[in-house]
Amino acid sequence: MTVCPECRGAVSVPDDVMAAEIVVCGECSSELEVVAVTPTVLALAPEVEEDWGE
Amino acid sequence: MSDGGERAERPFALVATRVRVEERMLFDAFRRRGAACEHVDDRSIVYRVGGPPPPWRAVLNRALSAIRRLEVSRWCAATDTPVLNSAVTLACCDNKIATSLALHRAGVPTPDTVVALDAAGGGRAVAEVGYPAVVKSVNGSWGRALARVGDPDAAEAVFALRAEMPSPVQKLGYTQKFLPGRDLRVLVVGGRAVAAVVREADHWVRNTARGARATAHPLGPELARLAERSAAAVGGGVLGVDLLEDAAGDLRVLEVNGAVEFHGLADAHPDLPVADLIVDHLLDATAGAAS
């Protein structure tokens, strides 16, 4: 379990999580970006920017 | 390539802002081929002009930001590092005006398109294509910033709002005739159309990013040829060609995506190894560059 940086709730993160993946906090629904692994560090995911897309 | 031997020892790079389901699939495909591939977050890249080349054998560029995406491929091009997609392709695909001009030049059918270089001319552009029209952001994606305009009042409102936007790109008026029909996507890899889906939604905007459902669609020769011609027109590579098929079966190309998301297509075609095809294309391009 990792702590949500927004609400301090417990966030379940898969064992094989990779940096730059997005997980969602089950308590506050915040989208969180995995900014580091071993140990897992989460940060609020940035908002979609004007030029993002495919 | 002067340092081909040394470069062959380096890992591949998958440049990505987000590791989404597509990137996971691509990493797995690299792994299946025994090709080392590292994830590189485009936001982390810092390089000196004239300094060492990218430390990768080749690059699969899937940055989410169109601006950073172009810069990644531009850096690769300047250092003879194989990259998909090329800077030429991305510069074309990530600007709807450039895409329309390239498709028209190649004789690819598209909806009637009129461009205004300032929001003040937007109403005139819409009137010229006729109502209903669709006003699109030149750099938009995922179905964002689209407006279907049914009359002059609506056009005036849309462009009055665009005129107030701080981004100069949003002041450009890119307008197309709104046409009913089926929304198709064809994935093109290395010049070959490999699969198609039809995208359906209750809303007139049918992007899977907005919840549209993608189901398998037959890839007939006419559809395949038009998608391949469209891909070639924008510079080639790994591309998602979006088309509209009207009730008579006539096809028009709406846009070509240079950083294509393919999870919907892969789900619709479970027997098609989409990620493997993309990785194989990069490996082939890399082998060609080293020879």
PDB file of C-alpha atoms in Angstrom, chain B residues 21 25 197 214-216 262-272 274:
ATOM      1  CA  VAL B  21      -1.911  -0.356 -22.027  1.00  0.00           C
ATOM      2  CA  MET B  25       1.976  -4.231 -24.985  1.00  0.00           C
ATOM      3  CA  VAL B 197     -12.349  -0.883 -36.718  1.00  0.00           C
ATOM      4  CA  ALA B 214     -14.529  -0.036 -31.387  1.00  0.00           C
ATOM      5  CA  THR B 215     -15.473  -3.217 -33.201  1.00  0.00           C
ATOM      6  CA  ALA B 216     -13.710  -5.096 -35.967  1.00  0.00           C
ATOM      7  CA  PHE B 262      -4.462   1.065 -30.633  1.00  0.00           C
ATOM      8  CA  HIS B 263      -5.931  -0.613 -27.562  1.00  0.00           C
ATOM      9  CA  GLY B 264      -9.446  -0.514 -29.062  1.00  0.00           C
ATOM     10  CA  LEU B 265      -8.224  -1.981 -32.331  1.00  0.00           C
ATOM     11  CA  ALA B 266      -6.194  -4.636 -30.522  1.00  0.00           C
ATOM     12  CA  ASP B 267      -9.236  -5.611 -28.446  1.00  0.00           C
ATOM     13  CA  ALA B 268     -11.351  -5.801 -31.588  1.00  0.00           C
ATOM     14  CA  HIS B 269      -8.750  -7.983 -33.336  1.00  0.00           C
ATOM     15  CA  PRO B 270      -7.508 -10.269 -30.559  1.00  0.00           C
ATOM     16  CA  ASP B 271      -5.643 -12.525 -32.997  1.00  0.00           C
ATOM     17  CA  LEU B 272      -3.689  -9.662 -34.561  1.00  0.00           C
ATOM     18  CA  VAL B 274      -0.525  -5.244 -33.196  1.00  0.00           C
TER      19      VAL B 274
END
